[in-house]
PDB file of C-alpha atoms in Angstrom:
ATOM      1  CA  GLU A 760     -10.981   9.618  -1.508  1.00 78.00           C
ATOM      2  CA  LYS A 761     -13.850  10.501   0.827  1.00 86.00           C
ATOM      3  CA  ALA A 762     -16.332   8.503  -1.276  1.00 88.00           C
ATOM      4  CA  LEU A 763     -14.073   5.440  -1.286  1.00 86.00           C
ATOM      5  CA  ARG A 764     -13.590   5.726   2.482  1.00 88.00           C
ATOM      6  CA  THR A 765     -17.357   5.859   2.973  1.00 90.00           C
ATOM      7  CA  VAL A 766     -17.838   2.770   0.791  1.00 86.00           C
ATOM      8  CA  CYS A 767     -15.093   0.844   2.605  1.00 85.00           C
ATOM      9  CA  GLU A 768     -16.356   1.719   6.046  1.00 88.00           C
ATOM     10  CA  SER A 769     -19.949   0.799   5.177  1.00 91.00           C
ATOM     11  CA  MET A 770     -18.839  -2.522   3.662  1.00 87.00           C
ATOM     12  CA  ALA A 771     -16.337  -3.219   6.477  1.00 86.00           C
ATOM     13  CA  VAL A 772     -13.414  -3.678   4.083  1.00 85.00           C
ATOM     14  CA  ASP A 773      -9.865  -2.475   4.623  1.00 85.00           C
ATOM     15  CA  ARG A 774      -9.174  -1.187   1.118  1.00 84.00           C
ATOM     16  CA  VAL A 775     -10.676  -0.402  -2.273  1.00 84.00           C
ATOM     17  CA  LEU A 776      -8.578   0.043  -5.362  1.00 81.00           C
ATOM     18  CA  VAL A 777      -9.718   1.404  -8.687  1.00 84.00           C
ATOM     19  CA  ILE A 778      -7.368   0.188 -11.393  1.00 80.00           C
ATOM     20  CA  GLN A 779      -7.366   0.558 -15.133  1.00 82.00           C
ATOM     21  CA  TYR A 780      -6.236  -2.262 -17.399  1.00 77.00           C
ATOM     22  CA  SER A 781      -4.987  -1.532 -20.899  1.00 79.00           C
ATOM     23  CA  ALA A 782      -3.227  -4.303 -22.814  1.00 75.00           C
ATOM     24  CA  ASP A 783      -1.577  -1.800 -25.174  1.00 82.00           C
ATOM     25  CA  ARG A 784       0.069   0.195 -22.375  1.00 76.00           C
ATOM     26  CA  ALA A 785       3.138  -0.588 -20.309  1.00 73.00           C
ATOM     27  CA  PRO A 786       2.531  -1.332 -17.538  1.00 71.00           C
ATOM     28  CA  PRO A 787      -0.922  -2.677 -18.421  1.00 73.00           C
ATOM     29  CA  VAL A 788      -2.349  -2.009 -14.936  1.00 76.00           C
ATOM     30  CA  THR A 789      -2.525   1.551 -13.615  1.00 81.00           C
ATOM     31  CA  LEU A 790      -3.727   2.508 -10.159  1.00 82.00           C
ATOM     32  CA  ARG A 791      -6.304   5.297 -10.527  1.00 86.00           C
ATOM     33  CA  TYR A 792      -7.827   5.663  -7.047  1.00 87.00           C
ATOM     34  CA  LEU A 793      -7.168   4.051  -3.690  1.00 86.00           C
ATOM     35  CA  TRP A 794      -8.420   4.091  -0.134  1.00 88.00           C
ATOM     36  CA  GLN A 795      -6.867   1.964   2.614  1.00 87.00           C
ATOM     37  CA  ALA A 796      -7.551   1.704   6.328  1.00 87.00           C
ATOM     38  CA  PRO A 797      -4.870   3.563   8.299  1.00 87.00           C
ATOM     39  CA  ASP A 798      -3.799   0.369  10.104  1.00 86.00           C
ATOM     40  CA  ILE A 799      -3.361  -1.800   7.004  1.00 83.00           C
ATOM     41  CA  ALA A 800      -0.252  -3.996   7.262  1.00 76.00           C
ATOM     42  CA  VAL A 801       0.972  -3.788   3.655  1.00 73.00           C
ATOM     43  CA  PRO A 802      -0.202  -0.607   1.954  1.00 78.00           C
ATOM     44  CA  PHE A 803      -0.469  -0.347  -1.823  1.00 80.00           C
ATOM     45  CA  ASP A 804       0.720   2.545  -3.954  1.00 81.00           C
ATOM     46  CA  ALA A 805       1.326   3.267  -7.639  1.00 80.00           C
ATOM     47  CA  ALA A 806       4.733   1.543  -7.465  1.00 81.00           C
ATOM     48  CA  THR A 807       3.003  -1.713  -6.469  1.00 76.00           C
ATOM     49  CA  PHE A 808       1.319  -1.793  -9.862  1.00 72.00           C
ATOM     50  CA  ALA A 809       4.245  -0.547 -11.941  1.00 73.00           C
ATOM     51  CA  THR A 810       5.975  -3.923 -11.597  1.00 74.00           C
ATOM     52  CA  LEU A 811       2.894  -6.119 -11.268  1.00 71.00           C
ATOM     53  CA  VAL A 812       2.832  -9.182 -13.505  1.00 71.00           C
ATOM     54  CA  LEU A 813      -0.707 -10.444 -13.988  1.00 69.00           C
ATOM     55  CA  ASP A 814      -1.770 -13.887 -15.092  1.00 71.00           C
ATOM     56  CA  PRO A 815      -4.250 -13.260 -17.919  1.00 68.00           C
ATOM     57  CA  ALA A 816      -5.910 -16.588 -17.064  1.00 70.00           C
ATOM     58  CA  ALA A 817      -6.800 -15.430 -13.545  1.00 74.00           C
ATOM     59  CA  ALA A 818     -10.568 -15.378 -13.120  1.00 75.00           C
ATOM     60  CA  TRP A 819     -10.739 -11.823 -11.770  1.00 75.00           C
ATOM     61  CA  ILE A 820      -8.976 -10.409 -14.846  1.00 76.00           C
ATOM     62  CA  ALA A 821     -11.544 -11.715 -17.347  1.00 80.00           C
ATOM     63  CA  PRO A 822     -13.955  -8.783 -16.879  1.00 83.00           C
ATOM     64  CA  LEU A 823     -11.077  -6.302 -17.251  1.00 79.00           C
ATOM     65  CA  LEU A 824     -10.134  -7.836 -20.586  1.00 78.00           C
ATOM     66  CA  GLU A 825     -13.690  -7.150 -21.726  1.00 83.00           C
ATOM     67  CA  GLY A 826     -13.602  -3.545 -20.484  1.00 81.00           C
ATOM     68  CA  LYS A 827     -15.864  -4.347 -17.527  1.00 84.00           C
ATOM     69  CA  PRO A 828     -15.290  -3.700 -13.815  1.00 82.00           C
ATOM     70  CA  ALA A 829     -13.903  -6.505 -11.681  1.00 78.00           C
ATOM     71  CA  ALA A 830     -14.175  -7.118  -7.957  1.00 79.00           C
ATOM     72  CA  THR A 831     -12.373  -9.625  -5.818  1.00 79.00           C
ATOM     73  CA  GLN A 832     -11.473 -10.356  -2.232  1.00 80.00           C
ATOM     74  CA  LEU A 833      -8.788 -12.337  -0.437  1.00 79.00           C
ATOM     75  CA  ALA A 834     -10.946 -15.427   0.061  1.00 82.00           C
ATOM     76  CA  THR A 835     -11.639 -15.809  -3.664  1.00 79.00           C
ATOM     77  CA  SER A 836      -8.434 -14.402  -5.153  1.00 80.00           C
ATOM     78  CA  GLU A 837      -5.554 -16.400  -6.602  1.00 78.00           C
ATOM     79  CA  GLY A 838      -1.963 -16.073  -7.734  1.00 77.00           C
ATOM     80  CA  THR A 839      -0.274 -12.681  -7.643  1.00 74.00           C
ATOM     81  CA  LEU A 840      -3.393 -10.895  -6.478  1.00 75.00           C
ATOM     82  CA  HIS A 841      -3.871 -13.303  -3.552  1.00 77.00           C
ATOM     83  CA  ALA A 842      -0.282 -12.768  -2.460  1.00 77.00           C
ATOM     84  CA  MET A 843      -0.774  -8.988  -2.576  1.00 74.00           C
ATOM     85  CA  LEU A 844      -3.930  -9.119  -0.487  1.00 76.00           C
ATOM     86  CA  GLU A 845      -2.522 -11.375   2.237  1.00 76.00           C
TER      87      GLU A 845
END
């Protein structure tokens, strides 16, 4: 958690999530690590991802489907992810 906090503070972002995607697991998205600013309006937790329905056509998911890391932000996100980040 300390490393994620340091990264967030140096990048001036309010949260960093490390998720794992596995198409053969239910749910396919698992929250592994998380850091959020203490004043964040809508905090995330493992339950957020337990019921998450992802659009496999969403641009940010493409790297996950290839086993690669993905990064996104509110300004460039879409669909379910955009709604979560608002």
